[in-house]
Amino acid sequence: MAKITKEAALQYHEEGRPGKIEVMPTKAYHTQTDLSLAYSPGVAYPCLEIQNNPDDAYRYTDKGNLVAVISNGTAVLGLGDIGAMSGKPVMEGKGLLFKIYGGIDVFDIEVNEKDPEKFCEAVERIAPTFGGINLEDIKAPECFYIEERLKKNLDIPVMHDDQHGTAIISAAGLINALEVAKKKIEDVKIVVSGAGAAAIMCTRLYVALGAKRENIVMLDSRGVITSDREGLNEQKKFFATDRRDVHTLAEAMQDADVFLGLSKGNIVTQDMIRSMAHHPIVFALANPTPEISYEDAMAARPDVLMSTGRTDHPNQINNVIGFPYIFRGALDVNAKAINEEMKIAAVHAIADLAKQPVPDVVNNVYGVNNLTFGPDYFIPKPVDPRLITEVSSAVAKAAMDSGVARKPITDWEKYKRQLRLRMGQETSLTQKLYETARKHPQKVVFAEGLHPTMIKAAVQAYNEGLCYPILLGNDEMIKKQAAELELSLEGIEIVNLRHDNQRERRERYAKLLAEKRCREGYNFEEANDKMFERNYFGMMMVETGEADAFITGVYTKFSNTIKAATEVIGIRPKYKHFGTMHIINSKRGTYYIADTLVNRSPDKEVLKDIARLTADTIRFFNDEPKIAMISYSNFGVDKDGSPKLMADVVREMQEEYPSLKIDGEMSIDLALDHERRDEKYPFLRLHGEVVNSMIFTNLSAANSAYKLIQQFSPETEVIGPIQMGLNKPIHFTDFDSGVRDIVNITAVAVIDAYIDKLARSRR
């Protein structure tokens, strides 16, 4: 864990705009008409609609996506009662987490009131503003009364995250840890150190899942909570034990199966861990210092199943795994409450997610090759992008089943797609590509069949229903690699191109290639040697129709790939060149950038082919090409070098293709600012048009452009490279490509292959 200094933390909160959150408008506000619709007089109409039907507030306002994070500052983090105002940075931070993980808007509200009755009155009066209320950092036992009263009196979801967040995540962890340890929840002995809000609610949830109260020993600052102790509140009384043989934590830990710590650091010794039952489960969650360190626990008992609240150790119990998605699901059905059924649904959704194959993005963030269910991974990581779809859906469904949902969800796949779109995990273009590919799956050859990323991509593409994958490589090694990655190769063909059983195929391919290129110095022996190379063999599979598309490039030198593609597949007859494009999916819209990988220093004829190919490819994606030829000057300001080259290309393209919307040369800022461009240069063929495609003067410029966007705008999706101009669907990746990138290209390749088949059948 990175060391956080006071200076760094203060600077982070102070620099630039103070604080961590802001309010952003979601509607147009540039014109007088916009402002009149937003405020007076237009705003009167939704007001009257809501007066007639209060639920219309969900329709016309942000109520359905707005949560209040409310605190009185009486139990802030590990700082205690520091006051409402002092807790504001924490509440802002909670608002930030709601937004980045759940897409939920937040107002943080600090109420300077410790009296539970008056605090509740204040919250009840402002509740109509919100779709849900997240209570935060309120001390026990007042927090129990406050939550219960607000849940009773309000018709929106209310949850005290300190009570339920840790309970839900740790319960999911407990279910899975027990499975790893091969123990049953109804049989295990549980020790709970701490009797605050979180500890009480964790233990209550464990009981709801099947733990026996008689098997639980709870301790507070005075020791074991026994039934004969006087002055116990209702919460502690519920877990008071009748046992008289335990008085200390050490005695309680003897032969215990589970330890849950929500108390203070360094109170559990290695001897206590050694005294526990086989495969002990230890959740040491005191913050910032756990009851026992991960290192000490593992040294004492290598068979321990360990969780802490820290990011630098396995199985972190982090509330961010739960609350954004619990509220997301509740808000999306306009729920009246967050009830026990919804919490238990979240527990099981989180637990089940840890058993599924882990997305590439999660492995990359944690710097590991493959996370698999077991002692070191039984709780999903906070960055897992599937949490929003799996947990939110489970919570929403439980809300509907338990009768607290106002607005039912009928199409769950559509709902999950909407969640991915909301969080930028999936763009509408990607969604259309996948849906189209699923309707027409094709045989796709993956060249580097031994590469773990390529194997994962092939498996995911098959599971998505996009294609019938063929992996090229040593079959035994591929199967071993898949087993290590815990991936099923069911439905995936493996071709060991160097095996003796492929000899006839290699020779047949070699003969065809030698005949095709005999006037270029090829002979059978040379062609046969080429068939031991993945790119040549795989491309010949496509050339002969034994496969429909081909994907390569994860570790193949790109110049070699281009050479193989040119020799085996060839360029489309109406072109003399081919190139590649990257698609940029951003909040501003979809943009197409070319040529990003093939032609280093294109001349006029190459650029004309790239422009034509770009137009055809944009139409392939069911879009209309509006092309800007990019240089550093505008319309003849500089009459030499690349500006003149682009001007010449534009002139000839406009003459030869009078209906094509293409213009230039122009700078990139002018290309993207159509209002300024139209005002300054009204003569353009692009007048009144929003440019969606940019062609650059050379490979360096185009390649740098898309990579700059990729680095500076991580929320923007980049799809590519997409091949333009080859005779068959041969598509490229590069060594930076992740699983998602390759699956995206696979969808493009499948559609390309399907359209290619249609075109050939009509000839």
XYZ file of C-alpha atoms in Angstrom, residues 44-711:
668
model
C -43.723 25.048 -14.631
C -45.015 22.187 -16.750
C -43.087 19.348 -15.066
C -43.896 20.947 -11.687
C -47.620 20.622 -12.393
C -47.212 17.055 -13.657
C -45.438 16.103 -10.419
C -48.152 17.842 -8.398
C -50.733 15.590 -10.067
C -48.557 12.464 -9.739
C -45.636 12.623 -7.260
C -43.996 9.568 -8.862
C -43.455 11.692 -11.979
C -40.528 13.218 -10.071
C -38.670 10.088 -11.185
C -39.604 10.937 -14.784
C -38.802 14.646 -14.940
C -36.024 15.142 -12.360
C -32.796 13.499 -11.183
C -34.547 12.079 -8.110
C -34.248 8.527 -9.455
C -30.449 8.801 -9.695
C -29.780 11.013 -6.665
C -28.601 9.749 -3.285
C -27.981 11.757 -0.124
C -24.867 10.811 1.834
C -25.828 12.038 5.304
C -23.793 12.122 8.518
C -23.629 13.909 11.843
C -19.907 13.187 12.176
C -20.143 11.151 15.369
C -18.138 8.119 14.134
C -15.969 9.265 11.229
C -13.640 6.518 9.967
C -11.318 5.685 12.873
C -11.361 9.314 14.047
C -14.440 9.135 16.269
C -16.760 12.046 17.040
C -15.027 14.861 15.129
C -18.182 16.741 14.213
C -20.356 17.145 11.125
C -18.210 19.694 9.291
C -14.980 17.791 9.925
C -16.498 14.711 8.325
C -17.355 16.497 5.067
C -14.232 15.278 3.173
C -15.297 11.703 3.913
C -18.845 12.338 2.683
C -17.503 13.935 -0.504
C -15.275 10.907 -0.958
C -18.275 8.613 -0.593
C -20.057 10.696 -3.220
C -17.110 10.240 -5.572
C -17.239 6.454 -5.121
C -20.981 6.389 -5.809
C -20.367 8.248 -9.070
C -17.349 6.403 -10.444
C -18.562 2.908 -9.551
C -22.339 3.217 -9.861
C -22.950 6.307 -12.005
C -25.036 7.714 -9.124
C -25.278 11.442 -8.362
C -24.763 12.475 -4.739
C -25.330 15.459 -2.488
C -23.289 15.132 0.689
C -25.198 16.532 3.672
C -23.590 17.141 7.061
C -26.201 17.611 9.800
C -24.941 19.334 12.949
C -27.213 17.401 15.298
C -26.425 14.568 17.711
C -29.926 14.108 19.099
C -31.373 11.112 17.167
C -34.917 12.507 17.164
C -33.928 15.903 15.796
C -31.512 14.319 13.328
C -34.286 12.104 11.952
C -36.654 15.065 11.700
C -34.111 16.960 9.602
C -33.539 14.019 7.267
C -37.259 13.315 6.888
C -37.900 16.903 5.810
C -35.334 16.839 3.007
C -36.049 13.274 1.868
C -38.360 14.241 -1.065
C -35.271 15.496 -2.909
C -33.700 12.051 -3.132
C -34.189 8.600 -4.593
C -32.226 7.074 -1.721
C -30.386 7.899 1.514
C -26.976 6.541 2.539
C -26.373 7.114 6.242
C -22.699 7.378 7.059
C -20.413 7.535 10.089
C -23.077 7.722 12.814
C -22.111 6.123 16.123
C -23.774 3.149 17.776
C -26.239 2.602 19.324
C -27.952 5.745 17.940
C -27.364 4.569 14.363
C -29.663 1.569 14.894
C -32.576 3.736 15.989
C -31.955 6.338 13.276
C -31.910 3.799 10.457
C -34.973 1.923 11.707
C -37.013 5.112 12.104
C -36.083 6.478 8.685
C -36.797 3.125 7.020
C -40.208 3.101 8.692
C -41.158 6.686 7.841
C -39.696 7.110 4.339
C -40.705 5.482 1.052
C -37.211 5.508 -0.478
C -34.203 3.222 0.120
C -32.347 3.972 3.356
C -29.142 2.175 4.323
C -26.493 2.817 6.948
C -23.466 1.586 5.033
C -21.313 1.223 8.161
C -23.798 -1.387 9.373
C -24.692 -3.212 6.185
C -21.875 -2.600 3.689
C -19.238 -4.536 5.597
C -21.854 -7.122 6.533
C -22.769 -7.835 2.904
C -19.198 -8.025 1.604
C -17.890 -10.092 4.508
C -20.893 -12.433 4.289
C -20.101 -13.064 0.607
C -16.495 -13.698 1.605
C -17.566 -16.022 4.410
C -19.759 -18.115 2.092
C -16.849 -18.612 -0.289
C -14.179 -19.087 2.388
C -16.315 -21.813 3.949
C -16.584 -23.484 0.540
C -12.793 -23.393 0.151
C -12.372 -24.767 3.683
C -15.092 -27.390 3.043
C -17.097 -26.332 6.092
C -20.808 -25.644 6.607
C -22.010 -22.357 8.064
C -24.412 -24.070 10.466
C -21.529 -26.023 12.017
C -18.791 -23.419 12.438
C -17.805 -21.672 15.656
C -17.538 -17.906 15.192
C -15.695 -15.345 17.332
C -16.571 -11.672 16.838
C -14.238 -9.028 18.278
C -16.185 -5.771 18.408
C -19.817 -4.962 19.088
C -20.341 -1.756 17.151
C -22.743 -1.204 14.274
C -20.681 -3.099 11.696
C -19.938 -6.075 13.952
C -23.565 -6.426 15.038
C -24.906 -6.305 11.481
C -22.236 -8.638 10.096
C -23.125 -11.224 12.711
C -26.878 -10.780 12.195
C -26.396 -11.414 8.478
C -24.315 -14.529 9.173
C -27.212 -15.815 11.278
C -29.652 -15.039 8.459
C -27.422 -17.156 6.188
C -27.494 -20.123 8.586
C -24.989 -19.559 11.388
C -26.205 -20.719 14.824
C -26.376 -18.101 17.589
C -25.198 -20.673 20.133
C -21.998 -21.076 18.084
C -21.160 -17.348 18.276
C -19.065 -15.583 20.906
C -18.974 -11.782 20.717
C -16.579 -9.532 22.638
C -16.591 -5.806 23.290
C -14.093 -3.618 25.164
C -15.119 -5.293 28.464
C -14.581 -8.841 27.207
C -16.941 -11.650 26.285
C -20.578 -10.520 26.166
C -22.408 -12.935 28.442
C -26.127 -13.209 29.132
C -25.651 -12.429 32.847
C -23.944 -9.094 32.182
C -26.064 -6.102 33.244
C -26.829 -3.019 31.132
C -26.680 -4.654 27.706
C -28.471 -2.881 24.869
C -30.816 -4.883 22.655
C -28.212 -5.438 19.957
C -25.602 -6.893 22.314
C -28.209 -8.866 24.256
C -29.138 -10.697 21.036
C -25.621 -12.171 20.834
C -24.904 -12.663 24.533
C -23.608 -16.176 25.203
C -24.674 -18.523 27.984
C -21.214 -20.086 28.033
C -19.280 -19.624 31.259
C -16.024 -21.201 30.108
C -14.831 -18.228 28.029
C -13.807 -14.865 29.422
C -11.029 -13.658 27.131
C -10.368 -13.421 23.422
C -7.682 -16.114 23.669
C -10.139 -18.539 25.290
C -12.810 -17.748 22.702
C -10.410 -18.395 19.812
C -9.619 -21.950 20.990
C -10.928 -24.342 18.260
C -12.894 -21.532 16.570
C -13.475 -21.809 12.819
C -14.071 -18.129 12.075
C -12.712 -14.897 13.522
C -14.334 -11.583 12.616
C -12.507 -8.512 13.856
C -14.068 -5.060 13.824
C -12.368 -3.677 16.906
C -8.761 -2.449 17.121
C -5.346 -3.350 15.781
C -2.860 -5.923 17.033
C -5.053 -7.655 19.622
C -4.820 -11.135 18.048
C -1.603 -13.093 18.542
C -0.066 -15.845 16.461
C -0.732 -18.293 19.290
C -4.449 -17.459 19.064
C -4.393 -18.226 15.322
C -2.568 -21.506 15.997
C -5.249 -22.495 18.498
C -8.042 -22.263 15.928
C -9.569 -25.204 14.035
C -8.151 -26.487 10.718
C -8.354 -24.042 7.795
C -9.264 -21.116 10.064
C -11.059 -18.167 8.482
C -9.749 -14.832 9.762
C -11.391 -11.530 8.802
C -9.213 -8.903 10.515
C -11.001 -5.704 9.503
C -9.907 -3.073 12.007
C -8.920 0.094 10.138
C -6.192 1.138 9.447
C -4.354 -1.558 11.474
C -5.944 -5.029 11.465
C -6.312 -7.146 14.592
C -3.438 -9.275 13.266
C -1.331 -8.580 10.223
C -1.642 -10.734 7.120
C 2.030 -11.695 7.394
C 1.770 -12.799 11.025
C -1.407 -14.789 10.448
C 0.055 -16.613 7.434
C 3.282 -17.337 9.312
C 1.326 -18.795 12.216
C -0.965 -20.940 10.065
C -0.244 -21.402 6.327
C -3.737 -22.905 5.967
C -5.440 -19.702 7.156
C -8.031 -18.083 4.874
C -7.400 -14.397 5.469
C -9.187 -11.139 4.706
C -8.377 -7.586 5.730
C -9.572 -4.151 4.696
C -6.258 -3.423 2.968
C -5.657 -3.252 -0.779
C -2.164 -4.762 -0.570
C -3.312 -8.214 0.563
C -5.651 -10.813 -0.963
C -9.391 -10.853 -0.294
C -9.888 -7.216 0.616
C -13.264 -6.591 2.244
C -14.091 -3.206 0.795
C -17.550 -1.644 1.030
C -17.181 -0.235 -2.488
C -17.839 -3.779 -3.726
C -21.393 -3.350 -2.446
C -23.002 0.012 -1.814
C -22.784 1.595 -5.322
C -24.403 -1.453 -6.901
C -26.976 -2.035 -4.158
C -28.220 1.534 -4.542
C -27.935 1.272 -8.349
C -30.280 -1.714 -8.419
C -32.648 -0.107 -5.908
C -32.798 3.183 -7.805
C -33.362 1.528 -11.165
C -36.645 0.013 -9.998
C -37.586 3.139 -7.974
C -37.550 0.964 -4.851
C -39.327 2.022 -1.679
C -36.688 0.409 0.550
C -33.549 -1.690 0.750
C -34.805 -4.781 2.546
C -33.236 -8.008 3.782
C -34.076 -9.855 0.574
C -32.124 -7.273 -1.453
C -29.114 -7.480 0.874
C -29.005 -11.277 0.739
C -29.333 -11.149 -3.061
C -26.275 -8.871 -3.105
C -24.370 -11.319 -0.876
C -24.950 -14.222 -3.244
C -24.254 -12.164 -6.382
C -20.890 -11.033 -4.982
C -20.014 -14.545 -3.811
C -20.924 -16.094 -7.171
C -18.878 -13.512 -9.083
C -15.655 -14.642 -7.396
C -16.125 -18.104 -8.913
C -16.312 -16.852 -12.498
C -13.241 -16.319 -14.761
C -11.688 -12.952 -13.960
C -11.710 -10.211 -16.651
C -8.381 -9.206 -18.152
C -8.768 -5.651 -16.823
C -8.808 -6.939 -13.226
C -5.713 -9.098 -13.714
C -3.899 -6.146 -15.293
C -4.757 -3.742 -12.465
C -3.426 -6.167 -9.834
C -0.369 -7.147 -11.877
C -1.149 -10.855 -11.946
C -1.542 -13.361 -14.740
C -4.672 -15.064 -13.544
C -6.844 -14.781 -10.444
C -8.746 -17.987 -9.724
C -11.188 -18.959 -6.979
C -9.357 -20.295 -3.944
C -7.564 -19.251 -0.738
C -6.074 -16.100 -2.291
C -9.181 -15.068 -4.196
C -12.635 -15.635 -2.726
C -13.869 -12.022 -2.856
C -14.135 -10.066 -6.142
C -11.770 -7.146 -6.610
C -13.253 -3.620 -6.312
C -12.286 -2.825 -9.929
C -14.190 -5.805 -11.370
C -16.430 -4.249 -14.068
C -18.978 -7.058 -13.718
C -20.049 -5.952 -10.233
C -22.417 -3.323 -11.598
C -24.264 -5.760 -13.822
C -24.348 -8.781 -11.514
C -24.998 -7.125 -8.138
C -27.318 -4.375 -9.396
C -29.411 -6.900 -11.337
C -29.660 -9.226 -8.347
C -30.726 -6.371 -6.058
C -33.260 -5.017 -8.558
C -34.776 -8.470 -9.045
C -34.997 -9.021 -5.289
C -36.730 -5.643 -4.926
C -39.300 -6.728 -7.511
C -39.781 -10.182 -5.978
C -40.227 -8.713 -2.484
C -42.750 -6.101 -3.616
C -40.840 -2.845 -2.989
C -40.195 -1.913 -6.639
C -42.290 0.805 -8.265
C -40.902 0.257 -11.789
C -40.281 -3.332 -12.907
C -37.504 -4.432 -15.257
C -38.671 -6.838 -17.957
C -35.631 -7.255 -20.197
C -32.632 -8.149 -18.011
C -30.100 -8.382 -20.839
C -31.124 -4.934 -22.030
C -30.807 -3.641 -18.465
C -27.272 -5.042 -18.164
C -26.301 -3.446 -21.483
C -27.636 -0.113 -20.231
C -25.521 -0.448 -17.086
C -22.397 -1.142 -19.139
C -23.170 1.842 -21.349
C -23.711 4.060 -18.298
C -20.282 3.150 -16.953
C -18.547 3.420 -20.327
C -17.864 -0.331 -20.433
C -19.745 -0.744 -23.666
C -20.584 1.768 -26.361
C -23.645 1.597 -28.563
C -21.372 0.852 -31.540
C -19.749 -2.087 -29.745
C -23.180 -3.318 -28.740
C -24.341 -3.248 -32.380
C -21.185 -5.039 -33.529
C -21.702 -7.839 -31.009
C -25.396 -8.199 -31.778
C -24.716 -8.377 -35.521
C -21.869 -10.870 -35.123
C -24.014 -13.110 -32.894
C -26.582 -13.402 -35.696
C -23.935 -14.594 -38.168
C -21.075 -16.355 -36.295
C -18.147 -17.382 -38.508
C -15.016 -19.555 -38.249
C -12.220 -17.289 -36.987
C -8.560 -18.345 -36.852
C -6.534 -16.948 -33.935
C -2.886 -17.088 -35.039
C -1.033 -16.955 -31.723
C -2.918 -19.790 -30.054
C -0.398 -20.163 -27.225
C -0.576 -16.552 -26.071
C -2.722 -16.329 -22.894
C -4.440 -13.157 -24.081
C -5.330 -14.782 -27.401
C -6.659 -17.905 -25.660
C -8.779 -15.794 -23.302
C -10.097 -13.741 -26.222
C -10.998 -16.858 -28.219
C -12.837 -18.358 -25.234
C -14.670 -15.111 -24.522
C -15.608 -14.656 -28.200
C -17.014 -18.189 -28.236
C -18.907 -17.668 -24.978
C -20.317 -14.407 -26.359
C -21.600 -16.361 -29.361
C -19.543 -14.283 -31.819
C -17.621 -17.007 -33.633
C -16.327 -20.558 -33.853
C -12.669 -20.094 -32.836
C -9.703 -21.996 -34.268
C -6.464 -21.719 -32.286
C -3.187 -22.283 -34.148
C -0.326 -23.848 -32.204
C 0.904 -26.869 -30.310
C -2.257 -28.581 -29.100
C -0.735 -30.045 -25.930
C 0.763 -26.724 -24.872
C -2.456 -24.832 -25.631
C -4.457 -27.262 -23.508
C -1.924 -26.955 -20.690
C -2.036 -23.166 -20.889
C -5.847 -23.205 -20.839
C -5.853 -25.512 -17.819
C -3.520 -23.157 -15.952
C -5.852 -20.281 -16.835
C -8.848 -22.437 -15.786
C -10.475 -21.907 -19.177
C -12.688 -24.428 -20.963
C -11.764 -25.095 -24.593
C -15.140 -26.670 -25.338
C -16.311 -25.608 -28.804
C -12.831 -24.426 -29.822
C -10.819 -26.166 -32.540
C -7.038 -26.444 -32.180
C -4.852 -26.890 -35.246
C -1.203 -27.842 -34.750
C 0.042 -26.671 -38.144
C 3.446 -28.346 -37.633
C 2.043 -31.761 -36.761
C 2.454 -34.643 -39.226
C -1.312 -34.911 -39.588
C -1.279 -31.454 -41.219
C 1.312 -32.412 -43.854
C -1.211 -32.906 -46.675
C -2.808 -29.594 -45.819
C 0.507 -27.744 -45.749
C 1.487 -29.169 -49.129
C -1.888 -28.337 -50.625
C -1.659 -24.770 -49.339
C 1.943 -24.506 -50.610
C 0.946 -25.617 -54.080
C -1.844 -23.049 -54.234
C 0.412 -20.233 -53.010
C 3.235 -21.187 -55.403
C 0.816 -21.173 -58.344
C -0.610 -17.820 -57.258
C 2.815 -16.170 -56.911
C 4.827 -18.097 -59.515
C 5.515 -14.924 -61.518
C 7.040 -13.354 -58.384
C 9.780 -15.943 -57.890
C 7.845 -18.344 -55.621
C 8.389 -22.086 -55.968
C 6.774 -24.995 -54.150
C 9.672 -25.590 -51.723
C 9.712 -21.958 -50.591
C 5.921 -21.888 -50.259
C 5.993 -25.152 -48.291
C 8.476 -23.639 -45.815
C 6.081 -20.724 -45.349
C 3.317 -23.135 -44.298
C 5.169 -23.788 -41.040
C 4.524 -20.126 -40.130
C 1.276 -19.242 -38.364
C 0.430 -16.216 -40.491
C 0.908 -17.965 -43.831
C -0.879 -21.149 -42.770
C -3.779 -19.316 -41.096
C -4.270 -16.904 -43.977
C -4.307 -19.829 -46.408
C -7.130 -21.327 -44.330
C -9.110 -18.178 -45.098
C -7.960 -18.035 -48.723
C -9.214 -21.598 -49.321
C -12.486 -21.050 -47.459
C -11.627 -23.505 -44.680
C -11.969 -20.573 -42.284
C -13.772 -17.268 -42.651
C -11.521 -14.738 -40.904
C -8.062 -14.467 -39.388
C -6.673 -12.497 -36.434
C -2.995 -11.997 -35.673
C -0.520 -9.547 -34.210
C -0.212 -10.063 -30.435
C 3.492 -10.862 -30.760
C 4.055 -11.060 -34.528
C 6.195 -8.348 -36.086
C 3.786 -6.150 -37.987
C 5.893 -5.792 -41.131
C 5.965 -9.607 -41.443
C 2.195 -9.747 -41.084
C 1.712 -7.157 -43.831
C 4.032 -9.097 -46.142
C 2.151 -12.360 -45.533
C -1.239 -10.705 -46.046
C -0.138 -9.127 -49.319
C 1.274 -12.394 -50.659
C -1.454 -14.778 -49.525
C -4.631 -12.697 -49.603
C -3.787 -9.781 -51.846
C -5.350 -6.350 -52.207
C -8.862 -5.784 -53.515
C -8.874 -5.368 -57.295
C -10.113 -1.769 -57.341
C -7.302 -0.656 -55.013
C -3.535 -0.686 -55.174
C -2.981 -0.255 -51.435
C -4.502 -1.224 -48.121
C -4.451 0.358 -44.681
C -5.926 0.323 -41.194
C -8.342 2.414 -39.192
C -8.995 2.959 -35.495
C -12.444 3.869 -34.231
C -12.712 6.315 -31.345
C -15.914 6.065 -29.282
C -16.092 9.173 -27.119
C -18.677 11.302 -25.364
C -18.426 13.669 -28.341
C -19.333 10.884 -30.747
C -17.711 8.248 -32.960
C -14.614 9.141 -35.008
C -12.632 7.164 -37.579
C -8.856 7.709 -37.863
C -6.707 6.436 -40.785
C -4.126 5.171 -41.727
C -2.854 4.094 -38.329
C -0.516 1.141 -39.006
C 0.437 0.323 -42.606
C 1.626 3.180 -44.859
C 4.535 5.109 -43.348
C 4.880 8.053 -45.767
C 1.983 7.821 -48.207
C 2.081 9.678 -51.534
C -0.952 11.112 -53.298
C -2.124 7.811 -54.799
C -1.835 5.997 -51.470
C -3.790 8.759 -49.697
C -6.515 8.623 -52.331
C -6.853 4.882 -51.768
C -6.917 5.425 -47.997
C -9.675 8.032 -48.409
C -11.740 5.678 -50.565
C -11.158 2.770 -48.218
C -12.075 4.945 -45.236
C -15.343 5.962 -46.877
C -16.180 2.323 -47.661
C -15.302 1.199 -44.136
C -17.417 3.906 -42.506
C -20.352 2.776 -44.638
C -19.584 -0.776 -43.488
C -20.322 0.474 -39.967
C -23.617 1.915 -41.221
C -22.404 5.499 -40.916
C -22.005 8.288 -43.474
C -18.410 9.340 -44.204
C -17.581 12.997 -43.544
C -13.850 13.153 -44.095
C -11.323 15.822 -43.137
C -7.817 15.581 -44.627
C -5.622 16.716 -41.747
C -2.463 18.813 -41.924
C -0.997 21.665 -39.908
C -2.337 24.483 -42.115
C -5.718 25.435 -43.539
C -6.672 25.698 -47.220
C -3.505 26.901 -48.912
C -1.944 28.934 -46.113
C 1.165 26.819 -46.608
C 1.606 25.756 -50.232
C 4.458 23.264 -49.783
C 5.045 19.858 -48.252
C 2.212 17.924 -46.592
C -0.372 20.758 -46.866
C 0.040 20.817 -50.650
C -0.092 17.010 -50.772
C -3.404 16.946 -48.901
C -4.813 19.792 -50.995
C -3.996 17.865 -54.176
C -5.672 14.733 -52.783
C -8.806 16.694 -51.890
C -9.002 18.349 -55.296
C -8.775 15.049 -57.174
C -11.118 13.206 -54.800
C -13.743 15.922 -55.125
C -13.470 15.764 -58.920
C -13.675 11.976 -59.081
C -16.290 11.543 -56.312
C -18.548 14.608 -56.377
C -21.007 13.205 -53.801
C -18.348 12.267 -51.219
C -18.196 14.659 -48.255
C -14.472 15.272 -48.084
C -12.445 18.451 -47.639
C -9.126 19.865 -46.513
C -6.365 20.422 -45.979
C -7.236 21.605 -42.476
C -5.923 21.497 -38.924
C -7.478 19.061 -36.507
C -9.033 21.740 -34.274
C -10.821 23.263 -37.263
C -11.993 19.843 -38.398
C -13.660 19.263 -35.032
C -15.135 22.771 -34.612
C -17.717 22.900 -37.391
C -19.272 26.195 -36.306
C -15.983 28.086 -36.493
C -15.049 26.232 -39.676
C -18.352 27.053 -41.408
C -18.164 30.701 -40.389
C -14.604 31.153 -41.593
C -14.741 28.909 -44.675
C -18.340 28.843 -46.004
C -17.226 27.388 -49.369
C -16.423 23.924 -48.001
C -18.094 20.748 -49.184
C -18.304 19.897 -45.472
C -20.318 23.045 -44.719
C -22.920 22.271 -42.054
C -21.463 18.819 -41.445
C -19.877 17.363 -38.316
C -16.656 15.604 -39.325
C -16.500 11.964 -38.270
C -13.321 10.868 -40.058
C -9.767 12.184 -40.143
C -7.018 11.080 -42.519
C -3.478 12.132 -41.625
C -0.491 12.892 -43.800
C 1.610 10.029 -42.465
C 1.657 7.015 -40.190
C 3.358 8.845 -37.303
C 0.620 11.454 -37.104
C -2.321 9.027 -37.315
C -0.791 6.492 -34.932
C 0.128 9.189 -32.418
C -3.349 10.725 -32.630
C -5.261 7.617 -31.599
C -2.710 6.656 -28.930
C -2.781 10.167 -27.459
C -6.557 9.951 -27.156
C -6.236 6.500 -25.615
C -3.831 7.739 -22.945
